[in-house]
Short mmCIF file of C-alpha atoms in Angstrom, two decimals:
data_model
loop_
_atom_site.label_atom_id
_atom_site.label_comp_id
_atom_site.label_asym_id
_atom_site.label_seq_id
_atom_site.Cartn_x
_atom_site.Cartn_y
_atom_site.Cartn_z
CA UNK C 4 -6.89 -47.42 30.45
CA UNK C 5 -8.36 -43.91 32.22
CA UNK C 6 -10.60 -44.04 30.10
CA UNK C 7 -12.23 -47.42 31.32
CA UNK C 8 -11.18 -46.99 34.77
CA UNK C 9 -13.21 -43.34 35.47
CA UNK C 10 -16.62 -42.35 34.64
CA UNK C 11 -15.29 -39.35 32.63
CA UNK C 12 -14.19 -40.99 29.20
CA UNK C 13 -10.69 -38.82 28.11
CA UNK C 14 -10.66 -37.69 24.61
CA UNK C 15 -7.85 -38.67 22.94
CA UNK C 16 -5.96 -36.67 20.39
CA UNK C 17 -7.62 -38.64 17.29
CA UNK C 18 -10.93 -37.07 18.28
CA UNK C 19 -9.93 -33.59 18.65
CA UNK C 20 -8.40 -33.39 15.87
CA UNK C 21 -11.76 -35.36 14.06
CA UNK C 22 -13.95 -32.40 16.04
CA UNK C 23 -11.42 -29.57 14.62
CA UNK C 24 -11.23 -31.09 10.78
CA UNK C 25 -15.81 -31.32 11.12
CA UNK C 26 -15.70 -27.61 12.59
CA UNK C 27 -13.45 -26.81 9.66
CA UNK C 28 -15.48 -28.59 6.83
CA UNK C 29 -18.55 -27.25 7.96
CA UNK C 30 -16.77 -23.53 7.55
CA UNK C 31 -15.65 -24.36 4.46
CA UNK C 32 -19.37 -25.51 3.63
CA UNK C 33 -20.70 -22.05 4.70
CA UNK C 34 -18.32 -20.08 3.15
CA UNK C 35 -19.20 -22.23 -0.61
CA UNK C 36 -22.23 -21.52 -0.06
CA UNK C 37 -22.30 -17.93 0.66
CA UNK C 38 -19.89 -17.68 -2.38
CA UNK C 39 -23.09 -19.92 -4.55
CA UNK C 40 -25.57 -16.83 -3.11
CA UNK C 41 -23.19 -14.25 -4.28
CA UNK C 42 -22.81 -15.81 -7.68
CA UNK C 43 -26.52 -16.50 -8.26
CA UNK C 44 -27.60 -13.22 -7.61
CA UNK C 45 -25.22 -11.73 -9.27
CA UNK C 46 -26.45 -13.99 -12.65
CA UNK C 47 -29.67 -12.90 -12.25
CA UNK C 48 -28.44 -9.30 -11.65
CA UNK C 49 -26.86 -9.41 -15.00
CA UNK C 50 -29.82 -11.39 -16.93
CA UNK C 51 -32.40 -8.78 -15.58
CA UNK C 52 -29.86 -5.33 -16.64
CA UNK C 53 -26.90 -6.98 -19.16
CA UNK C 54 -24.41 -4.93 -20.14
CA UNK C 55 -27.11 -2.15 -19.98
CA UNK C 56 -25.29 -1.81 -16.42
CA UNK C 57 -22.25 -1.44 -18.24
CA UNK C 58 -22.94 1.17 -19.84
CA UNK C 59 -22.84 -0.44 -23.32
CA UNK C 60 -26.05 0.26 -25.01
CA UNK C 61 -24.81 2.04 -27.74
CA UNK C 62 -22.91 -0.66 -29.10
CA UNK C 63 -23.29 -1.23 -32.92
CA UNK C 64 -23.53 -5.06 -32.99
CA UNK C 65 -26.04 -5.96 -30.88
CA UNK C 66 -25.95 -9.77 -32.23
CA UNK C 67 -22.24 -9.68 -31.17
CA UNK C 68 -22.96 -8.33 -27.97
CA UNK C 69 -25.94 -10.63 -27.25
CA UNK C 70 -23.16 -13.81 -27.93
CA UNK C 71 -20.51 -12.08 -25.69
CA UNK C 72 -23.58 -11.77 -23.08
CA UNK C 73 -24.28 -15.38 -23.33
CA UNK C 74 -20.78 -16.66 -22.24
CA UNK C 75 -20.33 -14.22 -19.31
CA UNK C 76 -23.74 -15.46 -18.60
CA UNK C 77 -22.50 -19.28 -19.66
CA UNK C 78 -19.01 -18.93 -17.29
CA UNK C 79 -21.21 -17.68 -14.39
CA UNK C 80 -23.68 -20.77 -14.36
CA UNK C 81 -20.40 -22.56 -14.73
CA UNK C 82 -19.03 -21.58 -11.48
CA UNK C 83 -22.63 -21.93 -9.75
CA UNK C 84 -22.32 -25.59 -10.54
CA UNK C 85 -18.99 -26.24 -9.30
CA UNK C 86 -19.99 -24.49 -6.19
CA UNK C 87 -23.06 -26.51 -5.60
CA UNK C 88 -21.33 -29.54 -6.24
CA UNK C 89 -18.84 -28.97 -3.92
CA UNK C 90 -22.08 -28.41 -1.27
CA UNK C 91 -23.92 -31.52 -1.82
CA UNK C 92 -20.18 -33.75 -2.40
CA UNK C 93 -19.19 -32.86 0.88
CA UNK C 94 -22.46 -33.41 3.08
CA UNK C 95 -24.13 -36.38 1.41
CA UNK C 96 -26.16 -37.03 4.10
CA UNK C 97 -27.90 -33.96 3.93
CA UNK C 98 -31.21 -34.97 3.30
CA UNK C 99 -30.90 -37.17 6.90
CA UNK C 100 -29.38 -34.69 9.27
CA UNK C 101 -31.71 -31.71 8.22
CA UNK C 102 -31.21 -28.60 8.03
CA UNK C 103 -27.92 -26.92 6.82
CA UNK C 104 -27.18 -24.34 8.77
CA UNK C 105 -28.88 -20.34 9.16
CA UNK C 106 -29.84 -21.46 5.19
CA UNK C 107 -32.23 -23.97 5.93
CA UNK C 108 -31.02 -25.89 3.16
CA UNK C 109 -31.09 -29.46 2.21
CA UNK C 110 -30.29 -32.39 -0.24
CA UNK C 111 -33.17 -31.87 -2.00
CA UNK C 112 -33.44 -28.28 -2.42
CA UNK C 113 -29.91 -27.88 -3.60
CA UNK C 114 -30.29 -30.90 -6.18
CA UNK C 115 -33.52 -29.06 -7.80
CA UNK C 116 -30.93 -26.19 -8.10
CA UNK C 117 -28.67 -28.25 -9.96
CA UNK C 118 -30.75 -29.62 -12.18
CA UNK C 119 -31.87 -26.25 -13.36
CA UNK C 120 -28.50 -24.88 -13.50
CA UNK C 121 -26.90 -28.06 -15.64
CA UNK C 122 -30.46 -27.72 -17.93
CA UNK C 123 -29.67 -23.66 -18.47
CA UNK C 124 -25.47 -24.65 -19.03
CA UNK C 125 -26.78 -27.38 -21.97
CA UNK C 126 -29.12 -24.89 -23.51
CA UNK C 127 -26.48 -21.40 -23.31
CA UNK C 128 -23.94 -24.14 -25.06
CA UNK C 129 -26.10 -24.86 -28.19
CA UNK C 130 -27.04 -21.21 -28.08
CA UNK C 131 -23.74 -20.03 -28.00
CA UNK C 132 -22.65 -22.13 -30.80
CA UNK C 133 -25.49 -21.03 -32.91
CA UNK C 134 -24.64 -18.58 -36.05
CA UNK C 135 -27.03 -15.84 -34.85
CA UNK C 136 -28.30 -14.70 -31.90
CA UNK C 137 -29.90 -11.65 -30.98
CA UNK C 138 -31.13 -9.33 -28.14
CA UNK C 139 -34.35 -10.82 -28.60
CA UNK C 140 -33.27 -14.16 -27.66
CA UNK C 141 -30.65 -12.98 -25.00
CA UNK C 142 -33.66 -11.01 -23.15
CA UNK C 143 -36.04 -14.24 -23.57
CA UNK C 144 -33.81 -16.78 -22.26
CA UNK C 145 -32.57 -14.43 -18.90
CA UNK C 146 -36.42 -14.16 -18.25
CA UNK C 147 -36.70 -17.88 -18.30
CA UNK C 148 -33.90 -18.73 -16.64
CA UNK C 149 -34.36 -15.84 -14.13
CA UNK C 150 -38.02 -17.22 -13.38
CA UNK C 151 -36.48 -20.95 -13.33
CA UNK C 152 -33.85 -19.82 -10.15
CA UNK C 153 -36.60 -17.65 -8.63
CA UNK C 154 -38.99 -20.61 -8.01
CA UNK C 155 -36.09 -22.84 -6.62
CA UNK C 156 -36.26 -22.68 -2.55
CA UNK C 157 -32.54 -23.33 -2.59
CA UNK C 158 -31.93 -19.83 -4.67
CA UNK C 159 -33.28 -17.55 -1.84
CA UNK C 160 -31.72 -19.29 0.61
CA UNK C 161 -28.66 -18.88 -0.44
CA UNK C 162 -28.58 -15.75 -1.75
CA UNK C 163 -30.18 -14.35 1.47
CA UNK C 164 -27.56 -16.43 3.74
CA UNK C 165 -25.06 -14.52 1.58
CA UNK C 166 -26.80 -11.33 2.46
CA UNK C 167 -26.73 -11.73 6.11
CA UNK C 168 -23.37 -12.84 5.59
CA UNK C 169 -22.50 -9.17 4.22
CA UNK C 170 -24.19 -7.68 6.62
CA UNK C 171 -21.44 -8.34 9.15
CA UNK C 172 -18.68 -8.13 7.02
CA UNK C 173 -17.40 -4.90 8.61
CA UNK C 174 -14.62 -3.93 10.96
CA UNK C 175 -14.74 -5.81 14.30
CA UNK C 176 -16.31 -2.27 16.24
CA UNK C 177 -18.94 -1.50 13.47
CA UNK C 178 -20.37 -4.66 13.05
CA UNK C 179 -20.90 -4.83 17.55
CA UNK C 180 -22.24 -1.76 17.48
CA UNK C 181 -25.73 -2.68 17.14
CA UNK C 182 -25.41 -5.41 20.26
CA UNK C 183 -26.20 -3.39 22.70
CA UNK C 184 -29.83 -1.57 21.46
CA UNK C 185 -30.24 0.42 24.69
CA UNK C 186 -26.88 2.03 24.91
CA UNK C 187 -27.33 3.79 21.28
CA UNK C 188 -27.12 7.62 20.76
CA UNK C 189 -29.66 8.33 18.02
CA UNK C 190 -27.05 8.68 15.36
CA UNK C 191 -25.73 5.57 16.25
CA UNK C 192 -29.02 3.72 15.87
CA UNK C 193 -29.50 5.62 11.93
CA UNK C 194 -25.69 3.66 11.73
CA UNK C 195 -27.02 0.48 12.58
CA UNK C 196 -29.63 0.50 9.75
CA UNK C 197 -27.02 1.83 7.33
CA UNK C 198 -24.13 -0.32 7.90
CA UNK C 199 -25.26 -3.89 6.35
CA UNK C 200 -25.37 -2.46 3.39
CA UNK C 201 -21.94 -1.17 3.06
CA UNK C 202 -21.17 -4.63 4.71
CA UNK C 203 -23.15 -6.38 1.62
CA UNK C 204 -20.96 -4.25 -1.28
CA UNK C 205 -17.49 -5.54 0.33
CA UNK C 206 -18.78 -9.01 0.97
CA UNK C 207 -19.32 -8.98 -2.86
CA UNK C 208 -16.09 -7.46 -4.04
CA UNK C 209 -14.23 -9.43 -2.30
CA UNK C 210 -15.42 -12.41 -4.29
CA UNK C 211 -13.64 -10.18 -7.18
CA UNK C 212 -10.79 -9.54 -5.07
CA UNK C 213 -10.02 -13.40 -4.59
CA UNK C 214 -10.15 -13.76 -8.86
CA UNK C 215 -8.14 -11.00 -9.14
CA UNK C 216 -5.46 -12.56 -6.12
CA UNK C 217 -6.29 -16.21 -8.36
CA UNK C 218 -5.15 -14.99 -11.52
CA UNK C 219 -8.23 -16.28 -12.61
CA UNK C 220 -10.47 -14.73 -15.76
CA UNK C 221 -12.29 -11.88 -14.65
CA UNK C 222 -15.12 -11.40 -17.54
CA UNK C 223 -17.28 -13.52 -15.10
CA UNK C 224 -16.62 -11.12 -12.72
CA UNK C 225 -19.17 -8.21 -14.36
CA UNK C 226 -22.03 -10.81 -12.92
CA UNK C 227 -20.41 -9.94 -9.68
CA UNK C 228 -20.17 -6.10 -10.47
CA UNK C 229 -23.79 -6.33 -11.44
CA UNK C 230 -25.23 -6.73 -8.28
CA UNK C 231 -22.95 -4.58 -6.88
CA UNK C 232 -24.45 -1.94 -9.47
CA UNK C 233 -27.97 -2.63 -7.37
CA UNK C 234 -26.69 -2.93 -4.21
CA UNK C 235 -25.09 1.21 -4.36
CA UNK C 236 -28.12 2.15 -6.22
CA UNK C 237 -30.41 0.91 -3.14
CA UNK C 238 -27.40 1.89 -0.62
CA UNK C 239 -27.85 5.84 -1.92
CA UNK C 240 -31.73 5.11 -2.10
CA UNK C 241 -32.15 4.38 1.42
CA UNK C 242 -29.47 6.98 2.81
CA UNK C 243 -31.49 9.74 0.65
CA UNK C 244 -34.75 8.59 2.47
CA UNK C 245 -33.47 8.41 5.88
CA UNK C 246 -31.82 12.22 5.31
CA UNK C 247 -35.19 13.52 4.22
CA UNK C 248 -36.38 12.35 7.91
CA UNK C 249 -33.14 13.62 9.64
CA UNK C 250 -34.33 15.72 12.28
CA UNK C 251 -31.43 18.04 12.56
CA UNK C 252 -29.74 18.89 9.51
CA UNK C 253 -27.25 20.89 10.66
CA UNK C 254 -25.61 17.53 12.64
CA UNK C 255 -22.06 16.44 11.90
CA UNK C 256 -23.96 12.85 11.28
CA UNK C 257 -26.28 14.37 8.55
CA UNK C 258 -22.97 15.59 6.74
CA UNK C 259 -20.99 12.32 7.26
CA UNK C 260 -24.09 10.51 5.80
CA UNK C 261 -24.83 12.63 3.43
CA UNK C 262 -20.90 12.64 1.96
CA UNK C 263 -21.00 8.89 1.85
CA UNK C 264 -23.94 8.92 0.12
CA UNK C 265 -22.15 11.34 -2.71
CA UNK C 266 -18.73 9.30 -2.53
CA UNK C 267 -20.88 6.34 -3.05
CA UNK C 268 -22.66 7.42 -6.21
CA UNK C 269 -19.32 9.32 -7.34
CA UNK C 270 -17.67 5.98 -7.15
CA UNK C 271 -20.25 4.13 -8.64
CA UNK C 272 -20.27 6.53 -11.78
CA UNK C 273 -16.84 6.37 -12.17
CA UNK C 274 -16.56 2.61 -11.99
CA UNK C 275 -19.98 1.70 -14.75
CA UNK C 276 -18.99 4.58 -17.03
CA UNK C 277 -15.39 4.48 -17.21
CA UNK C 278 -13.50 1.15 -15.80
CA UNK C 279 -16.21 -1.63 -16.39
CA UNK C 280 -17.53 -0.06 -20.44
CA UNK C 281 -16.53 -1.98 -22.85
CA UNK C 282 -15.17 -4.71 -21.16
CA UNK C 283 -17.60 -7.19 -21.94
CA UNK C 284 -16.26 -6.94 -25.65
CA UNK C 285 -12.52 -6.61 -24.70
CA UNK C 286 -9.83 -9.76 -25.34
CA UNK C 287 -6.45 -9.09 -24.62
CA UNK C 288 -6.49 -10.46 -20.88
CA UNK C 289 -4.06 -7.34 -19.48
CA UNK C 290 -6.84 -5.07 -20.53
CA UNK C 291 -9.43 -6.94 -19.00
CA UNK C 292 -7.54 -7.21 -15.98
CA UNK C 293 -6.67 -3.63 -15.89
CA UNK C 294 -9.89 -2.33 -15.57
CA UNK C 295 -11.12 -4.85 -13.11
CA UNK C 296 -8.51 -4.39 -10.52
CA UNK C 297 -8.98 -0.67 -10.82
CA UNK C 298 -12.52 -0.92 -11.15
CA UNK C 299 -12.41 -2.85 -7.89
CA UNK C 300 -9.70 -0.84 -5.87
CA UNK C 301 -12.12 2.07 -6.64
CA UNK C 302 -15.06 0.78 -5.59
CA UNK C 303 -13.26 -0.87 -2.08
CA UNK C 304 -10.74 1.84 -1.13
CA UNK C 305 -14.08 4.11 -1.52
CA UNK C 306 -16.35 2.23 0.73
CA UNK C 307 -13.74 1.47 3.40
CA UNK C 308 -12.74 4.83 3.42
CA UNK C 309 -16.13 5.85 3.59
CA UNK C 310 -16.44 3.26 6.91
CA UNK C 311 -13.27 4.83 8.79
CA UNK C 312 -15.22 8.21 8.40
CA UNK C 313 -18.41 6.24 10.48
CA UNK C 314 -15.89 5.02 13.15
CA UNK C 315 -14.44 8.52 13.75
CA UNK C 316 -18.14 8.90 14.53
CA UNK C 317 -18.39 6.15 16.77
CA UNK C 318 -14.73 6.54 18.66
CA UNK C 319 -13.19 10.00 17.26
CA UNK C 320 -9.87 10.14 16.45
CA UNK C 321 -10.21 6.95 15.02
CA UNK C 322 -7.33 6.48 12.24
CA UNK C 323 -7.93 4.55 9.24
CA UNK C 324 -5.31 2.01 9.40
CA UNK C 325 -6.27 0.83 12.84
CA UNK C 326 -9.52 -0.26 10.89
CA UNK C 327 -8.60 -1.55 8.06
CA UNK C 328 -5.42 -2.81 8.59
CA UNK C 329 -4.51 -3.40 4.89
CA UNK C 330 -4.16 1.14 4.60
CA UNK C 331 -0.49 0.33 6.42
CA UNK C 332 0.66 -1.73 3.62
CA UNK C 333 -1.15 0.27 0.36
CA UNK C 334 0.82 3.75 2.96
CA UNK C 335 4.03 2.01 3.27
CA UNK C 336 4.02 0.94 -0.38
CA UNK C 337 3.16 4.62 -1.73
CA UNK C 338 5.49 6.16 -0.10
CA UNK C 339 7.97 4.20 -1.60
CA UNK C 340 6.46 4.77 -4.77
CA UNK C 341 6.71 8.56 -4.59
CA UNK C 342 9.78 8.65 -3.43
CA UNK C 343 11.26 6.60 -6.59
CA UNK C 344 8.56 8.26 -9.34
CA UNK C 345 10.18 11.76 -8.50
CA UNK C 346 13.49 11.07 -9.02
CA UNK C 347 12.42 8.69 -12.37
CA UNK C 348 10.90 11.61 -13.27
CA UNK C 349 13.67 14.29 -13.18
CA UNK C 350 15.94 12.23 -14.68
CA UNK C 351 13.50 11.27 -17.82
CA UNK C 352 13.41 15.68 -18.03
CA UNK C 353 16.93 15.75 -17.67
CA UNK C 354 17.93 13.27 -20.39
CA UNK C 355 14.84 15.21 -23.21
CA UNK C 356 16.79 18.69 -22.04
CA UNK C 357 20.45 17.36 -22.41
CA UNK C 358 20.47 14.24 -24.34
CA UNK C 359 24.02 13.38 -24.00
CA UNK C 360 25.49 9.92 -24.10
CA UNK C 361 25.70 9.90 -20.13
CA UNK C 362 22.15 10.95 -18.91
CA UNK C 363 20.46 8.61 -21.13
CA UNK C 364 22.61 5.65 -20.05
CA UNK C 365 22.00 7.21 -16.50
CA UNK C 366 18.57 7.11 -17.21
CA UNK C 367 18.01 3.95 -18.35
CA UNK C 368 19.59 2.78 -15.59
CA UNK C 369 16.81 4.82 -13.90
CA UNK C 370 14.29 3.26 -15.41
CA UNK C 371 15.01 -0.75 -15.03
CA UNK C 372 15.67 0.11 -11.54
CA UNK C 373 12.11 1.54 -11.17
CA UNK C 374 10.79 -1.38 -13.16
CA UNK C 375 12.50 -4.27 -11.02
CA UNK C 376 11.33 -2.14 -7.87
CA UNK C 377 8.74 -0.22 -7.18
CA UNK C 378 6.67 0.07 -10.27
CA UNK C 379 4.77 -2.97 -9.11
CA UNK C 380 2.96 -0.91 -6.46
CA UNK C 381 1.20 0.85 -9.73
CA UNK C 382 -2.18 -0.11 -10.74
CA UNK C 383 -1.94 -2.65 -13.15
CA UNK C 384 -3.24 -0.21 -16.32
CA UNK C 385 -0.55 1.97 -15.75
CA UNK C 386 2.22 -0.59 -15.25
CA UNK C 387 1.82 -1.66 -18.38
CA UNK C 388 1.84 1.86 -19.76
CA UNK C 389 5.09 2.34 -18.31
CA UNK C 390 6.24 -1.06 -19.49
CA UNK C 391 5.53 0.33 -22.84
CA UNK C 392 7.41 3.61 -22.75
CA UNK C 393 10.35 1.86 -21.10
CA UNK C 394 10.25 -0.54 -23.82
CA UNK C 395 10.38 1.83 -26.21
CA UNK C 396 12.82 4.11 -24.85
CA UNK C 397 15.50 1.22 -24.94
CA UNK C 398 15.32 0.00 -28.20
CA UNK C 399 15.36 4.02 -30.22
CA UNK C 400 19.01 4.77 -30.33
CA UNK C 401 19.18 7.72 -32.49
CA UNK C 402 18.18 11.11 -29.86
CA UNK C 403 15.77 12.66 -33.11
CA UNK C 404 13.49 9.93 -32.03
CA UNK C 405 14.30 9.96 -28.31
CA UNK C 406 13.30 13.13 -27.37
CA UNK C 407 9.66 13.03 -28.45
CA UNK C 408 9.29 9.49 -26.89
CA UNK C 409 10.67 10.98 -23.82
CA UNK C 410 8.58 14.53 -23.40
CA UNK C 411 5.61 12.16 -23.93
CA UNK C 412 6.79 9.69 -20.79
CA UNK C 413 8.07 12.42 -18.96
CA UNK C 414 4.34 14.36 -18.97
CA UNK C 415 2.61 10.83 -18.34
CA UNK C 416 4.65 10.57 -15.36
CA UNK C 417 4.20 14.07 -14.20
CA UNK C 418 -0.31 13.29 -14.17
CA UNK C 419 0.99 9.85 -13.12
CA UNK C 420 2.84 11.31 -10.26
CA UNK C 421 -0.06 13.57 -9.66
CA UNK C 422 -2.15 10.58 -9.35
CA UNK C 423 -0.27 8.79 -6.66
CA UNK C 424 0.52 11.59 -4.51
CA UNK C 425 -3.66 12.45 -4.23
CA UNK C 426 -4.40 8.57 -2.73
CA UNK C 427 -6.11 8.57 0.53
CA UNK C 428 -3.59 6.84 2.26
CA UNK C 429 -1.13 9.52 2.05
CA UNK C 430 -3.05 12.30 3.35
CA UNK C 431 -0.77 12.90 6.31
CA UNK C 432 2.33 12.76 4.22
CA UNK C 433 2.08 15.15 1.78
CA UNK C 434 5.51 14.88 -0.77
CA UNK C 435 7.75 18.33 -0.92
CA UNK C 436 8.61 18.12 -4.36
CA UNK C 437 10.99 20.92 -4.57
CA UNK C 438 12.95 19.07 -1.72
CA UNK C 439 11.90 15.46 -3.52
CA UNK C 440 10.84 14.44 0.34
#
């Protein structure tokens, strides 16, 4: 009845909540689609380098690495076309209202894209059912299908509305800084130029991080690290060439570049060389998961870490945690970690010196304790190496056998120990362990 008796029509509740539900479909659009630019480029990432990123070029069968190459390649398109589907399902007017969003995208553009997606799924299935293939036909097909995605309008779109996507994906205080052009110091400008990039390598792990959070499989994921692979490689490219140009290389900024530009490639070698080789070929899911999550936690805890260091530039005195919130929990939970692997540890030593009837039930006890508790705050590769040694420690009853299993656990925990007590997040809380504190 206001409504007809004023000039000023009142909104009901129906509409709001019809205007909040649009506002939150067309997020949900945006964020598909930046996920479809991640995944594409990270296909044709891996179609232009295969496991040649991977560090796998040795391998002896090349036919049965060309076949494991095609259904990575096969589970990526896969997820493409879900993706777009999802797109073009939920805006099927598309082609009428226009443009879709910063992409520029439309009905038509995205339905070229899946046509030449479903066409390259059909053709990888009859390939990948075929009794030979080789590198010959691996490399042939990723140029085609490569060239097919490049001359699709919808592929650049995307992938670039992913890019600028990355770009901001940095803490709150980074990603302003460049908002203000005529307030910036000179080393805050050379920040501005670096900072998307970093933005760009945690927009795209965190793609990995949601499969990982999923439970979903992660071989699809080495698309994923593929681009990632390029993306550090250009990251340490461009910080090299704006160092050579530094004017002053005695500045605290030239070092803090510089550093991140070593932790970066440090990082990167110790993720393609060691976590991510071989796992292309792997098939026991643990193991695949195993190195992925480390592979990832490496590669994120590095960057962000890498990040805090540019906001101590930006607002010294800057602690970690207040930037990446996330550091509280991984503290809080390694804290409690080393303060129940030392004592596990002790009593393991305690029951190999004096094996007597009461210190191994007293550490057994030990040890489900740790299990049930704390152990889950491990990475996931050395969970289940303690799983195993636990295992085995409570089935041998006879101490001849014991002893050996248990100066082997007890020197895995010691490095294990070692391992946990170095993480970044517990810089400021160094463990006393002649007090076990």
């Amino acid at each position: 009845m206001e409504a007809i008796l004023t000039d000023n029509p009142v909104e009901s509740p129906t509409d709001k909540a019809v205007v909040r539900l649009e506002a939150a479909v067309e997020i949900e659009i945006e964020e598909k689609a930046v996920e479809l630019g991640i995944w594409l480029s990270g296909l044709c990432s891996y179609m232009g380098a295969g496991t040649r990123s991977l560090d796998q070029t040795d391998v002896a069968d090349k036919n049965g690495l060309a076949v494991t190459e095609f259904k990575i390649a096969h589970s990526g398109i896969r997820r493409c076309i879900l993706l777009n589907s999802y797109i073009l399902s939920q805006r099927s007017g598309l082609s009428d209202i226009g443009n879709f969003g910063e992409a520029g995208l439309n009905a038509d553009e995205l339905g070229n894209l899946s046509d030449v997606l479903r066409e390259a799924l059909l053709v990888t299935e009859s390939l990948i059912s075929s009794p030979v293939l080789s590198p010959v036909q691996w490399r042939e097909w990723s140029a085609l299908l490569s060239h097919r995605l490049e001359a699709t309008a919808a592929f650049y779109d995307l992938v670039h509305l992913a890019e600028r996507s990355g770009s901001k994906f940095l803490p709150a205080r980074l990603a302003e800084l460049g908002n203000d052009a005529k307030s910036l110091t000179p080393e805050h400008a050379e920040l501005v130029l670096v900072l998307p990039r970093f933005g760009m390598v945690l927009k795209w792990l965190s793609v990995v991080k949601k499969m990982l959070d999923a439970d979903k499989p992660l071989k699809s994921s080495l698309l994923i690290f593929s681009r990632v692979n390029e993306l550090i490689l250009d990251l340490t490219a461009y910080i090299g060439n704006r160092l050579d140009r530094f004017p002053n290389q005695d500045a605290e900024f030239f070092s803090t570049l510089d550093a991140a530009s070593y932790t970066a490639s440090i990082e990167l070698k110790k993720v393609y060389t060691q976590e991510l080789a071989g796992v292309a070929s792997m098939r026991p899911p643990p193991s695949i998961y195993a190195r992925i999550e480390t592979a990832y936690s490496l590669l994120n805890d590095g960057f962000q870490q890498i990040l805090a260091g540019f906001m101590r530039i930006v607002e010294p005195g800057t602690e970690v945690f207040r930037v990446f919130p996330e550091f509280e929990v991984k503290k809080e939970q390694s804290l409690v970690l080393t303060s129940d692997l030392w004592p596990t540890l002790e009593i393991v030593k305690a029951a190999e010196t004096t094996p007597t009837r009461e210190t191994i039930e007293r550490m057994k006890r030990a040890l489900n304790d740790f299990r049930q508790g704390s152990m889950r705050y491990l990475f996931y590769k050395d969970t289940e190496t303690v799983e195993r040694f636990i295992e085995e420690i409570l089935v041998t009853n006879q101490n001849k056998d014991l002893i050996p299993i248990l100066h082997r656990f007890g020197a895995f925990l010691d490095t294990l120990f070692g391992q946990v007590a170095l993480r970044s997040v517990l810089e400021k809380h160094p463990f006393d362990r002649i007090e076990g504190q």
